[in-house]
Coordinates of N, CA and C in Angstrom, one line a residue:
X88 N 0.8 -1.2 0.0 CA 0.0 0.0 0.0 C 0.9 1.2 0.0
X89 N 0.4 2.2 -0.7 CA 1.2 3.5 -0.7 C 0.6 4.5 0.2
X90 N 1.5 5.2 0.9 CA 1.1 6.3 1.8 C 1.8 7.5 1.5
X91 N 1.3 8.6 2.0 CA 1.9 9.9 1.8 C 1.8 10.8 3.0
X92 N 2.9 11.3 3.4 CA 2.9 12.3 4.5 C 2.7 13.7 3.8
X93 N 1.6 14.3 4.1 CA 1.4 15.7 3.6 C 1.6 16.7 4.6
X94 N 2.7 17.4 4.5 CA 3.1 18.3 5.5 C 2.6 19.7 5.3
X95 N 2.0 20.3 6.3 CA 1.7 21.7 6.3 C 2.9 22.4 7.0
X96 N 3.7 23.0 6.2 CA 5.0 23.5 6.7 C 4.9 24.7 7.6
X97 N 5.9 24.7 8.5 CA 5.9 25.9 9.4 C 6.5 27.1 8.8
X98 N 7.2 27.9 9.5 CA 7.8 29.1 9.0 C 8.8 28.9 7.9
X99 N 9.5 27.8 8.0 CA 10.5 27.5 7.0 C 9.8 26.7 5.8
X100 N 9.8 27.3 4.7 CA 9.1 26.7 3.5 C 10.0 25.7 2.8
X101 N 10.3 24.7 3.5 CA 11.1 23.6 3.0 C 10.4 22.3 3.2
X102 N 10.6 21.4 2.2 CA 9.9 20.1 2.4 C 10.8 19.3 3.4
X103 N 10.1 18.4 4.0 CA 10.8 17.5 5.0 C 11.8 16.6 4.3
X104 N 11.5 16.3 3.0 CA 12.5 15.4 2.3 C 13.7 16.3 1.8
X105 N 13.6 17.6 1.9 CA 14.8 18.4 1.6 C 15.7 18.5 2.8
X106 N 15.1 18.4 4.0 CA 15.9 18.4 5.3 C 16.7 17.1 5.3
X107 N 16.1 16.0 4.9 CA 16.8 14.7 5.1 C 16.2 13.8 4.0
X108 N 17.1 13.3 3.1 CA 16.6 12.4 2.0 C 16.0 11.1 2.5
X109 N 16.2 10.8 3.8 CA 15.6 9.6 4.4 C 14.2 9.8 4.9
X110 N 13.7 11.0 4.6 CA 12.3 11.4 5.1 C 11.4 11.7 3.9
X111 N 11.3 10.8 2.9 CA 10.5 11.1 1.8 C 9.0 11.2 2.2
X112 N 8.3 12.0 1.4 CA 6.8 12.2 1.7 C 6.1 11.0 1.3
X113 N 6.5 10.3 0.2 CA 5.8 9.1 -0.3 C 6.6 7.9 0.2
X114 N 5.8 6.9 0.7 CA 6.5 5.6 1.1 C 5.5 4.5 1.0
X115 N 6.0 3.3 1.1 CA 5.1 2.1 1.1 C 5.1 1.4 2.4
X116 N 4.0 0.8 2.7 CA 3.9 0.0 4.0 C 2.9 -1.1 3.7
X117 N 3.0 -2.2 4.5 CA 2.1 -3.3 4.4 C 0.7 -3.0 5.0
X118 N 0.6 -2.1 5.9 CA -0.7 -1.9 6.6 C -0.7 -0.4 7.1
X119 N -1.9 0.0 7.5 CA -2.0 1.3 8.1 C -1.2 1.4 9.4
X120 N -1.2 0.3 10.1 CA -0.4 0.3 11.4 C 1.1 0.5 11.1
X121 N 1.6 -0.2 10.1 CA 3.0 0.0 9.8 C 3.3 1.4 9.3
X122 N 2.3 1.9 8.5 CA 2.5 3.3 8.0 C 2.6 4.3 9.1
X123 N 1.8 4.1 10.2 CA 1.8 5.0 11.3 C 3.1 4.9 12.1
X124 N 3.6 3.7 12.2 CA 4.9 3.5 12.9 C 6.0 4.2 12.0
X125 N 6.0 4.0 10.7 CA 7.0 4.7 9.9 C 6.8 6.2 9.9
X126 N 5.6 6.7 9.9 CA 5.3 8.1 10.0 C 5.9 8.7 11.3
X127 N 5.7 8.0 12.4 CA 6.2 8.4 13.7 C 7.7 8.6 13.7
X128 N 8.3 7.6 13.0 CA 9.8 7.6 12.9 C 10.2 8.9 12.1
X129 N 9.6 9.1 11.0 CA 9.9 10.3 10.2 C 9.6 11.6 11.0
X130 N 8.5 11.7 11.7 CA 8.2 12.9 12.4 C 9.1 13.1 13.6
X131 N 9.5 12.0 14.2 CA 10.5 12.1 15.3 C 11.8 12.6 14.8
X132 N 12.2 12.2 13.6 CA 13.5 12.6 13.0 C 13.4 14.1 12.6
X133 N 12.2 14.5 12.1 CA 12.0 15.9 11.7 C 12.1 16.8 12.9
X134 N 11.5 16.3 14.0 CA 11.5 17.1 15.3 C 13.0 17.2 15.8
X135 N 13.7 16.1 15.6 CA 15.1 16.2 16.1 C 16.0 17.2 15.2
X136 N 15.5 17.4 14.0 CA 16.2 18.3 13.1 C 15.7 19.8 13.4
X137 N 14.8 19.9 14.4 CA 14.3 21.2 14.7 C 13.2 21.7 13.8
X138 N 12.6 20.8 13.1 CA 11.5 21.3 12.2 C 10.1 21.2 12.8
X139 N 9.4 22.2 12.8 CA 8.0 22.2 13.2 C 7.2 21.6 12.1
X140 N 6.3 20.7 12.4 CA 5.5 20.1 11.4 C 4.1 19.8 11.8
X141 N 3.2 19.9 10.9 CA 1.8 19.6 11.1 C 1.3 19.1 9.8
X142 N 0.4 18.2 9.9 CA -0.2 17.7 8.6 C -1.0 16.5 8.8
X143 N -1.0 15.6 7.7 CA -1.8 14.5 7.7 C -1.1 13.3 7.0
X144 N -1.3 12.1 7.5 CA -0.8 10.9 6.8 C -2.0 10.4 5.9
X145 N -1.7 10.3 4.6 CA -2.8 9.9 3.7 C -2.5 8.5 3.2
X146 N -3.6 7.7 3.0 CA -3.5 6.4 2.3 C -3.9 6.7 0.9
X147 N -3.0 6.3 0.0 CA -3.2 6.6 -1.5 C -3.9 5.4 -2.1
X148 N -5.2 5.4 -2.3 CA -5.9 4.3 -2.8 C -6.8 4.7 -3.9
X149 N -6.3 5.6 -4.8 CA -7.2 6.2 -5.8 C -7.9 7.4 -5.3
X150 N -8.3 7.4 -4.1 CA -8.9 8.6 -3.4 C -8.1 8.8 -2.1
X151 N -7.9 10.0 -1.7 CA -7.1 10.3 -0.5 C -8.0 9.9 0.7
X152 N -7.5 9.1 1.5 CA -8.1 8.7 2.8 C -7.2 9.1 3.9
X153 N -7.6 9.9 4.8 CA -6.8 10.3 5.9 C -6.7 9.2 6.9
X154 N -5.4 8.9 7.3 CA -5.1 7.8 8.2 C -5.0 8.4 9.6
X155 N -4.2 9.5 9.7 CA -3.9 10.2 11.0 C -3.5 11.6 10.7
X156 N -3.7 12.4 11.7 CA -3.3 13.8 11.7 C -2.2 13.9 12.8
X157 N -1.3 14.9 12.6 CA -0.3 15.1 13.6 C 0.1 16.6 13.7
X158 N 0.5 17.0 14.8 CA 0.9 18.4 15.1 C 2.0 18.4 16.1
X159 N 3.2 18.8 15.7 CA 4.4 18.7 16.6 C 4.3 19.7 17.7
X160 N 3.3 20.6 17.7 CA 3.1 21.5 18.8 C 2.5 20.8 20.1
X161 N 1.9 19.6 19.8 CA 1.4 18.8 20.9 C 2.6 18.1 21.6
X162 N 2.4 17.6 22.8 CA 3.4 16.8 23.5 C 3.5 15.5 22.7
X163 N 4.6 14.8 22.8 CA 4.8 13.6 22.0 C 3.8 12.6 22.3
X164 N 3.4 12.5 23.6 CA 2.4 11.5 24.0 C 1.0 11.8 23.3
X165 N 0.6 13.1 23.3 CA -0.6 13.4 22.6 C -0.5 13.2 21.1
X166 N 0.6 13.5 20.6 CA 1.0 13.3 19.2 C 0.8 11.8 18.8
X167 N 1.3 10.9 19.6 CA 1.2 9.5 19.4 C -0.2 9.0 19.5
X168 N -0.9 9.4 20.6 CA -2.3 9.0 20.8 C -3.1 9.5 19.7
X169 N -2.9 10.7 19.2 CA -3.7 11.2 18.1 C -3.5 10.3 16.8
X170 N -2.3 9.9 16.6 CA -2.1 9.0 15.4 C -2.7 7.6 15.6
X171 N -2.4 7.0 16.7 CA -2.9 5.6 16.9 C -4.4 5.4 17.2
X172 N -5.0 6.5 17.6 CA -6.4 6.4 18.0 C -7.4 6.5 16.9
X173 N -6.9 6.9 15.7 CA -7.7 7.0 14.5 C -8.1 5.7 14.0
X174 N -9.4 5.5 13.5 CA -9.8 4.2 13.0 C -9.0 3.8 11.7

């Protein structure tokens, strides 16, 4: 399955994949659960680079289906709960 992290960028108008080539916006995963884990890794890495990020993880299945929303302004615990609590 294909997933996409759609970033609503902060003050710095740069893509997350420009910060680090290991953080591509498009990636593949076997399931939504795996996609969430991969997204969390990418988000954690972006935060470590000092990048503010907010956006949505999308499932690319012909139509865009939101899997999870994230906002790095939240605490990491809230951030994680928001991602994993979505159906």
